[in-house]
Amino acid sequence: MSNTIQSLRGMKDIVGSESELFTYFIENASKIAQKYGFSYIETPLLEETALFKRSVGESSDIVNKEMYQFIDKGQNDVCLRPEGTAGVVRHFVEKKLDRAGGTYKWYYYGPMFRYERPQKGRLREFHQFGCEVFGISNVYEDANIIMLIREILEYFGIGFTLKLNSLGCVLCMPQYKNNLVNHLNSFKSELCEDCNRRVDTNPIRVLDCKNEKCQTLLKDAPKITNSLCSSCNSDFEKLKEILDFNKINYEIDSNLVRGLDYYNKTAFEFVSNEIGAQSAIAGGGRYDRLVEFLGGKSTAGIGFAIGIERLLELIKMPQCNQDVIYMGTLDDSSLNTMIKVANQKRKTTKTLVEYTPRSFGKHFGIAEKLSANIVALIGENELKNGTIYIKNIKTREETNLKLEDF
Ligand code: HAM
């Protein structure tokens, strides 16, 4: 009987070439977000369950079925975060920034937890890179956020389709919901079990049901984009105009309702056709009422999150021509000098060291396994002469250099 312990279903270690890609992505996406004026925020992984009920919404699948929720030792009802926006908004309200006014832009990355049915591209612990903006209601910011995502995706050479919708506001959404419910009621019993429930709890969620029969039934359903009030309509038209002007292609998808309840007006998803069924690589939108839902003063908000694991499927590590030096000794007496030189060398170049003295041939073998391109060895003779033996693994060139020249 084996007594080894495995990682939990839907959770995995990020290691080797994937971890190289992971840090390469984080470093460069962070730099791009910083250029757009975002600064880093880190919020806790564990929050009060009420935070997600009040933001993501009790009728959403995330809150309903997918939360890692438990009572802690102090009898607090807590939850591993299923997404990053709620924690950032909680911070914004807790620090009374809603009362201070002004604009705030934060980016974050880290693990999120959803108890979903694992499959390719769908994990129970996954990582997001996200950005949140507070205090800007101007629709140019919606376009700015979309352009930021485009810049990140283009930086990594990723092709995408942008799906766009408007979810209206408190003025136009309730009327639209009524129209939709009236329409759905005429064939409610034919809808799937989940949609039957959704008609009463959150009817717009019916629109993005993946069940084929539901989708067929929905063919003639009213479209939110035909029911927008004048403010939502003019913002939606303006957004399309700005995207056109900036040559960003998009598809209007009036069934795009997003899986979280806090959105109003702009909602979008970036999808890739190269990663299978779980094709959404980023999603986001405007959430102008979320600060109020969490007890703050009405403040405009907009943001997005990229699913890092899905993105890494699409990124290739650029060929880097940077040197990797492998250093070793031919005898024990050279070890101190070798370590001292290696520490100097590390200031500019990746330098790996081997502590055990070995023959030339053995050192070359290890260096190759470690993908080093330069081997630098010190033995008794080199120590005496103040030199170091260098071999370029690719060109096979060998030379003895003065230590100070190395
Ligand atoms: P979301 O659409 O739920 O939005 O998630 C954003 C991205 O996270 C998805 O497009 C997908 O790439 C990735 N993702 C979601 N679930 C999984 C999973 N189970 N396994 C792997 N990847 C997954 C949000 O979370 C919002 N907080 C985005 C946002 C920020 N809206 C405004 N600000």
Coordinates of C-alpha atoms and ligand atoms in Angstrom, one line a residue:
M1 CA 0.0 0.0 0.0
S2 CA 1.4 3.4 -0.9
N3 CA 1.4 6.1 1.6
T4 CA 2.4 9.0 -0.6
I5 CA 0.3 12.1 -0.7
Q6 CA -0.7 13.7 -3.9
S7 CA -1.8 17.3 -4.6
L8 CA -5.6 17.8 -4.5
R9 CA -7.8 17.2 -7.5
G10 CA -7.8 20.3 -9.7
M11 CA -4.7 21.7 -8.0
K12 CA -1.1 21.5 -9.3
D13 CA 2.5 22.5 -8.7
I14 CA 4.0 25.1 -11.1
V15 CA 7.5 24.0 -11.7
G16 CA 10.3 23.7 -14.4
S17 CA 9.5 25.3 -17.7
E18 CA 6.0 26.2 -16.6
S19 CA 7.4 28.2 -13.7
E20 CA 9.9 29.9 -16.0
L21 CA 7.0 31.0 -18.2
F22 CA 4.9 32.0 -15.1
T23 CA 7.6 34.4 -13.8
Y24 CA 8.3 35.7 -17.4
F25 CA 4.5 36.4 -17.7
I26 CA 4.2 38.1 -14.3
E27 CA 7.3 40.3 -14.7
N28 CA 6.3 41.6 -18.1
A29 CA 2.5 41.9 -17.5
S30 CA 3.3 43.8 -14.3
K31 CA 5.6 46.2 -16.2
I32 CA 2.9 46.9 -18.8
A33 CA 0.3 47.5 -16.0
Q34 CA 2.7 49.9 -14.3
K35 CA 3.1 51.9 -17.5
Y36 CA -0.7 52.3 -17.5
G37 CA -0.5 53.8 -14.0
F38 CA -1.3 50.7 -11.9
S39 CA 0.5 49.9 -8.7
Y40 CA 0.6 46.5 -7.0
I41 CA -1.9 45.4 -4.3
E42 CA -1.8 42.1 -2.4
T43 CA -5.0 41.2 -0.6
P44 CA -5.5 38.1 1.6
L45 CA -6.4 34.7 0.1
L46 CA -9.0 34.2 2.9
E47 CA -11.9 36.6 3.4
E48 CA -15.2 36.7 5.1
T49 CA -17.7 34.7 3.1
A50 CA -20.2 37.6 3.2
L51 CA -17.8 39.6 1.0
F52 CA -18.3 37.2 -1.9
K53 CA -22.0 36.8 -1.3
R54 CA -22.5 40.5 -1.5
S55 CA -20.2 41.1 -4.5
V56 CA -20.0 38.1 -6.8
G57 CA -23.7 37.4 -5.9
E58 CA -25.7 34.7 -4.2
S59 CA -27.3 33.6 -7.4
S60 CA -24.0 33.0 -9.2
D61 CA -22.6 29.5 -9.6
I62 CA -19.4 30.7 -8.0
V63 CA -21.1 31.5 -4.7
N64 CA -23.8 28.9 -5.0
K65 CA -21.7 25.8 -5.8
E66 CA -18.0 26.6 -6.0
M67 CA -16.8 28.3 -2.8
Y68 CA -14.1 26.8 -0.5
Q69 CA -16.1 27.9 2.5
F70 CA -15.5 26.9 6.1
I71 CA -15.9 28.0 9.7
D72 CA -12.5 28.8 11.2
K73 CA -11.4 28.1 14.8
G74 CA -12.8 31.4 15.9
Q75 CA -16.3 30.5 14.5
N76 CA -15.9 33.0 11.6
D77 CA -17.5 32.0 8.3
V78 CA -14.6 32.4 5.8
C79 CA -13.8 31.5 2.3
L80 CA -10.8 31.1 0.0
R81 CA -11.2 33.9 -2.6
P82 CA -12.8 32.7 -5.8
E83 CA -11.7 35.9 -7.6
G84 CA -9.7 39.0 -6.9
T85 CA -12.0 42.0 -7.4
A86 CA -14.0 41.7 -4.2
G87 CA -10.9 41.8 -2.0
V88 CA -9.7 44.9 -3.7
V89 CA -13.0 46.7 -3.4
R90 CA -13.2 45.6 0.3
H91 CA -9.8 47.3 0.8
F92 CA -11.0 50.5 -1.0
V93 CA -14.1 50.8 1.3
E94 CA -12.2 49.7 4.4
K95 CA -9.6 52.4 3.9
K96 CA -12.4 55.0 3.2
L97 CA -11.0 55.9 -0.2
D98 CA -14.6 56.2 -1.4
R99 CA -14.9 59.3 0.9
A100 CA -11.4 60.6 -0.1
G101 CA -12.4 60.8 -3.8
G102 CA -9.8 60.7 -6.6
T103 CA -8.8 57.7 -8.8
Y104 CA -7.1 54.5 -7.8
K105 CA -5.5 51.9 -10.0
W106 CA -4.2 48.6 -8.7
Y107 CA -3.0 45.4 -10.2
Y108 CA -2.6 42.0 -8.5
Y109 CA -1.8 38.4 -9.3
G110 CA -2.2 35.2 -7.3
P111 CA -4.2 32.0 -6.7
M112 CA -8.0 31.9 -6.8
F113 CA -10.1 28.9 -5.7
R114 CA -13.3 27.5 -7.3
Y115 CA -14.7 24.1 -6.5
E116 CA -15.4 23.3 -10.2
R117 CA -15.3 20.1 -12.1
P118 CA -11.7 20.0 -13.3
Q119 CA -11.0 19.6 -17.0
K120 CA -8.4 21.0 -19.4
G121 CA -8.0 24.7 -18.7
R122 CA -10.3 24.5 -15.6
L123 CA -8.6 24.1 -12.2
R124 CA -9.8 24.3 -8.7
E125 CA -6.8 26.4 -7.8
F126 CA -5.8 28.7 -10.6
H127 CA -4.0 32.0 -11.0
Q128 CA -5.2 35.4 -12.2
F129 CA -3.5 38.6 -13.2
G130 CA -6.0 41.4 -12.7
C131 CA -6.4 45.2 -12.7
E132 CA -9.0 47.3 -11.0
V133 CA -9.8 51.0 -11.4
F134 CA -11.8 53.2 -9.1
G135 CA -13.3 56.7 -9.6
I136 CA -13.4 56.9 -13.4
S137 CA -16.8 56.7 -15.0
N138 CA -15.6 58.0 -18.4
V139 CA -16.1 55.3 -21.1
Y140 CA -12.6 56.1 -22.4
E141 CA -11.4 54.2 -19.4
D142 CA -13.3 51.1 -20.6
A143 CA -11.4 51.4 -23.8
N144 CA -8.2 52.0 -22.0
I145 CA -8.6 48.7 -20.0
I146 CA -9.3 46.8 -23.2
M147 CA -6.2 48.3 -24.8
L148 CA -4.1 47.4 -21.8
I149 CA -5.2 43.7 -22.2
R150 CA -4.5 43.9 -25.9
E151 CA -1.0 45.2 -25.2
I152 CA -0.4 42.4 -22.7
L153 CA -1.6 39.7 -25.2
E154 CA 0.2 41.2 -28.1
Y155 CA 3.5 41.4 -26.0
F156 CA 3.3 37.6 -25.6
G157 CA 2.2 37.1 -29.3
I158 CA -1.3 35.8 -28.4
G159 CA -4.1 36.0 -30.9
F160 CA -7.6 36.6 -29.5
T161 CA -11.2 37.5 -30.2
L162 CA -12.8 40.2 -28.1
K163 CA -16.4 39.7 -27.2
L164 CA -18.3 42.7 -26.1
N165 CA -21.6 43.5 -24.5
S166 CA -23.4 46.1 -22.4
L167 CA -25.3 44.9 -19.4
G168 CA -27.1 48.2 -18.9
C169 CA -27.7 49.9 -15.6
V170 CA -30.4 50.2 -12.8
L171 CA -32.5 52.1 -15.2
C172 CA -32.6 49.8 -18.1
M173 CA -31.7 46.3 -16.8
P174 CA -34.8 45.7 -14.6
Q175 CA -37.1 46.4 -17.6
Y176 CA -35.0 44.1 -19.8
K177 CA -35.2 41.4 -17.2
N178 CA -39.0 41.7 -17.1
N179 CA -39.2 41.3 -20.9
L180 CA -36.8 38.4 -20.8
V181 CA -38.7 36.6 -18.0
N182 CA -42.0 37.1 -19.9
H183 CA -40.4 35.6 -23.0
L184 CA -38.8 32.7 -21.0
N185 CA -42.0 31.8 -19.2
S186 CA -43.6 30.8 -22.4
F187 CA -41.3 27.8 -22.6
K188 CA -39.9 27.6 -19.1
S189 CA -40.6 23.9 -18.6
E190 CA -38.5 23.0 -21.7
L191 CA -35.4 24.7 -20.3
C192 CA -32.8 22.7 -18.4
E193 CA -33.1 22.3 -14.6
D194 CA -30.5 25.0 -13.8
C195 CA -32.2 27.5 -16.2
N196 CA -35.6 26.7 -14.7
R197 CA -34.2 27.9 -11.4
R198 CA -32.4 30.9 -13.0
V199 CA -35.6 32.3 -14.5
D200 CA -36.6 33.1 -10.9
T201 CA -33.3 33.8 -9.3
N202 CA -31.2 35.6 -12.1
P203 CA -32.9 35.4 -15.5
I204 CA -30.0 36.9 -17.5
R205 CA -27.9 33.9 -16.5
V206 CA -30.1 31.8 -18.7
L207 CA -28.6 33.6 -21.7
D208 CA -25.1 32.0 -21.4
C209 CA -26.3 28.5 -20.6
K210 CA -24.1 26.0 -22.3
N211 CA -27.0 23.5 -22.8
E212 CA -27.7 23.2 -26.6
K213 CA -31.4 22.9 -26.2
C214 CA -31.5 26.0 -24.1
Q215 CA -29.5 27.9 -26.7
T216 CA -31.9 26.8 -29.4
L217 CA -34.9 27.9 -27.3
L218 CA -33.2 31.3 -26.7
K219 CA -32.9 32.1 -30.4
D220 CA -35.6 34.7 -30.4
A221 CA -35.0 36.0 -26.9
P222 CA -35.0 39.8 -26.5
K223 CA -31.5 41.4 -26.6
I224 CA -30.2 43.7 -23.8
T225 CA -28.4 45.8 -26.5
N226 CA -31.8 46.7 -27.9
S227 CA -33.1 47.8 -24.5
L228 CA -30.4 50.1 -23.2
C229 CA -31.3 53.5 -21.8
S230 CA -29.9 56.6 -23.5
S231 CA -26.8 56.9 -21.2
C232 CA -25.9 53.2 -21.5
N233 CA -26.5 53.2 -25.2
S234 CA -24.4 56.3 -25.9
D235 CA -21.5 54.9 -23.8
F236 CA -21.7 51.6 -25.7
E237 CA -21.7 53.4 -29.0
K238 CA -18.8 55.6 -27.9
L239 CA -16.8 52.5 -26.7
K240 CA -17.3 50.8 -30.1
E241 CA -16.2 54.0 -31.8
I242 CA -13.0 54.3 -29.7
L243 CA -12.2 50.6 -30.4
D244 CA -12.8 51.1 -34.1
F245 CA -10.6 54.2 -34.1
N246 CA -7.8 52.2 -32.4
K247 CA -8.3 49.3 -34.8
I248 CA -9.3 46.8 -32.1
N249 CA -11.7 44.2 -33.6
Y250 CA -14.6 43.0 -31.5
E251 CA -17.7 40.9 -31.8
I252 CA -20.9 42.0 -30.1
D253 CA -22.3 39.1 -28.1
S254 CA -25.5 40.1 -26.4
N255 CA -25.5 36.7 -24.5
L256 CA -22.3 37.6 -22.7
V257 CA -23.5 38.1 -19.2
R258 CA -20.3 37.0 -17.2
G259 CA -20.4 34.6 -14.3
L260 CA -20.3 37.3 -11.6
D261 CA -23.3 39.5 -10.6
Y262 CA -21.6 42.8 -10.1
Y263 CA -21.3 44.1 -13.6
N264 CA -23.1 46.9 -15.3
K265 CA -22.6 48.6 -18.7
T266 CA -19.4 47.3 -20.4
A267 CA -18.8 43.5 -20.1
F268 CA -16.1 41.8 -22.2
E269 CA -14.2 38.5 -22.7
F270 CA -11.1 37.8 -24.6
V271 CA -11.2 34.3 -26.1
S272 CA -8.6 32.1 -27.8
N273 CA -9.5 29.4 -30.3
E274 CA -6.3 27.5 -29.6
I275 CA -6.9 26.1 -26.1
G276 CA -10.0 24.0 -26.3
A277 CA -13.4 24.4 -24.7
Q278 CA -12.3 26.6 -21.8
S279 CA -11.4 29.4 -24.2
A280 CA -11.8 32.6 -22.1
I281 CA -8.4 33.9 -21.4
A282 CA -9.5 37.2 -19.8
G283 CA -12.7 38.7 -18.7
G284 CA -13.9 41.9 -17.0
G285 CA -16.1 44.9 -17.2
R286 CA -17.6 47.8 -15.3
Y287 CA -18.9 47.5 -11.8
D288 CA -20.2 51.0 -10.8
R289 CA -22.4 49.7 -8.0
L290 CA -20.0 47.3 -6.3
V291 CA -18.6 49.8 -3.9
E292 CA -22.1 50.6 -2.7
F293 CA -22.9 46.8 -2.4
L294 CA -20.0 46.6 0.0
G295 CA -21.2 49.6 2.1
G296 CA -19.2 52.4 0.5
K297 CA -20.1 55.6 -1.2
S298 CA -21.1 55.2 -4.9
T299 CA -17.9 55.0 -6.9
A300 CA -17.3 54.0 -10.5
G301 CA -15.2 50.8 -11.0
I302 CA -13.9 48.8 -13.9
G303 CA -11.4 46.0 -14.2
F304 CA -10.4 42.6 -15.7
A305 CA -8.5 39.4 -14.9
I306 CA -6.5 37.2 -17.1
G307 CA -6.4 33.4 -16.4
I308 CA -2.7 32.8 -16.1
E309 CA -2.7 28.9 -16.7
R310 CA -4.8 29.3 -19.8
L311 CA -2.4 32.0 -21.1
L312 CA 0.7 30.0 -20.4
E313 CA -0.6 27.4 -22.9
L314 CA -0.2 30.0 -25.5
I315 CA 3.1 31.6 -24.6
K316 CA 6.5 30.5 -25.8
M317 CA 9.6 31.4 -23.9
P318 CA 11.8 33.7 -26.1
Q319 CA 15.2 32.2 -27.0
C320 CA 17.6 34.0 -24.7
N321 CA 21.2 34.3 -25.6
Q322 CA 22.3 35.1 -22.1
D323 CA 25.4 33.3 -20.9
V324 CA 25.1 30.6 -18.2
I325 CA 28.5 30.0 -16.5
Y326 CA 29.3 26.7 -14.8
M327 CA 32.2 26.9 -12.3
G328 CA 34.0 24.0 -10.7
T329 CA 37.4 23.0 -9.3
L330 CA 39.9 20.3 -10.0
D331 CA 40.9 19.9 -6.4
D332 CA 39.8 21.0 -2.9
S333 CA 42.4 23.7 -2.5
S334 CA 40.8 25.9 -5.2
L335 CA 37.3 25.8 -3.8
N336 CA 37.6 29.1 -1.8
T337 CA 38.9 31.1 -4.7
M338 CA 36.4 29.5 -7.1
I339 CA 33.4 30.5 -4.8
K340 CA 34.8 34.1 -4.4
V341 CA 35.1 34.5 -8.2
A342 CA 31.6 33.0 -8.7
N343 CA 30.1 35.5 -6.3
Q344 CA 31.7 38.3 -8.3
K345 CA 30.5 36.9 -11.6
R346 CA 26.9 36.5 -10.3
K347 CA 26.6 40.3 -10.2
T348 CA 26.1 40.3 -13.9
T349 CA 25.7 36.7 -15.2
K350 CA 23.9 33.5 -14.1
T351 CA 26.6 31.4 -12.5
L352 CA 26.2 27.8 -11.2
V353 CA 28.8 26.2 -9.0
E354 CA 29.8 22.6 -8.3
Y355 CA 31.5 22.1 -4.9
T356 CA 33.0 18.6 -5.5
P357 CA 36.3 18.6 -7.3
R358 CA 36.1 16.6 -10.5
S359 CA 38.0 15.9 -13.7
F360 CA 37.6 18.1 -16.8
G361 CA 35.4 15.5 -18.6
K362 CA 33.0 15.1 -15.6
H363 CA 32.6 18.9 -15.3
F364 CA 31.8 19.2 -19.0
G365 CA 29.1 16.5 -18.6
I366 CA 27.4 18.3 -15.7
A367 CA 27.7 21.7 -17.3
E368 CA 25.9 20.4 -20.4
K369 CA 23.1 18.8 -18.3
L370 CA 22.6 22.2 -16.6
S371 CA 22.5 23.9 -20.0
A372 CA 25.5 26.1 -19.2
N373 CA 27.4 27.5 -22.2
I374 CA 30.6 28.5 -20.5
V375 CA 32.6 26.2 -18.2
A376 CA 35.1 27.9 -15.9
L377 CA 37.5 25.7 -13.8
I378 CA 40.2 26.3 -11.3
G379 CA 42.8 23.8 -10.3
E380 CA 46.2 23.8 -8.6
N381 CA 48.0 25.3 -11.6
E382 CA 45.4 28.0 -12.2
L383 CA 45.5 28.9 -8.5
K384 CA 49.3 29.3 -8.6
N385 CA 49.3 31.4 -11.8
G386 CA 46.2 33.5 -10.8
T387 CA 44.3 32.3 -13.9
I388 CA 41.1 30.4 -14.8
Y389 CA 40.4 27.8 -17.4
I390 CA 37.5 28.7 -19.7
K391 CA 35.7 26.5 -22.3
N392 CA 32.9 27.6 -24.6
I393 CA 30.7 24.5 -24.8
K394 CA 29.2 25.5 -28.2
T395 CA 32.3 26.6 -30.1
R396 CA 34.6 24.2 -28.1
E397 CA 37.1 27.1 -27.8
E398 CA 39.4 26.8 -24.8
T399 CA 41.6 29.4 -23.1
N400 CA 43.3 30.4 -19.9
L401 CA 42.4 33.9 -18.7
K402 CA 43.9 36.0 -16.0
L403 CA 41.4 36.0 -13.1
E404 CA 41.0 39.8 -13.2
D405 CA 40.1 39.5 -17.0
F406 CA 37.5 36.9 -16.3
Ligands
HAM1 P1 -13.7 35.5 -14.5 O1 -14.2 35.6 -15.9 O2 -14.5 34.7 -13.5 O3 -13.6 37.0 -13.9 O4 -12.2 35.0 -14.5 C1 -11.2 35.6 -15.3 C2 -10.3 34.6 -16.0 O5 -9.8 33.6 -15.0 C3 -11.1 33.7 -17.0 O6 -11.3 34.4 -18.2 C4 -10.2 32.5 -17.1 O7 -9.2 32.7 -18.0 C5 -9.7 32.4 -15.7 N1 -10.4 31.3 -14.9 C6 -11.6 31.4 -14.3 N2 -11.9 30.2 -13.8 C7 -10.9 29.4 -14.0 C8 -10.6 28.0 -13.6 N3 -11.5 27.3 -12.9 N4 -9.5 27.5 -14.0 C9 -8.6 28.2 -14.8 N5 -8.8 29.5 -15.1 C10 -9.9 30.1 -14.7 C11 -13.2 37.3 -12.7 O8 -12.7 36.6 -11.9 C12 -13.3 38.8 -12.4 N6 -12.9 39.1 -11.0 C13 -12.6 39.7 -13.4 C14 -12.7 41.1 -13.2 C15 -11.8 41.9 -12.6 N7 -13.8 41.9 -13.5 C16 -13.6 43.1 -13.1 N8 -12.4 43.2 -12.5

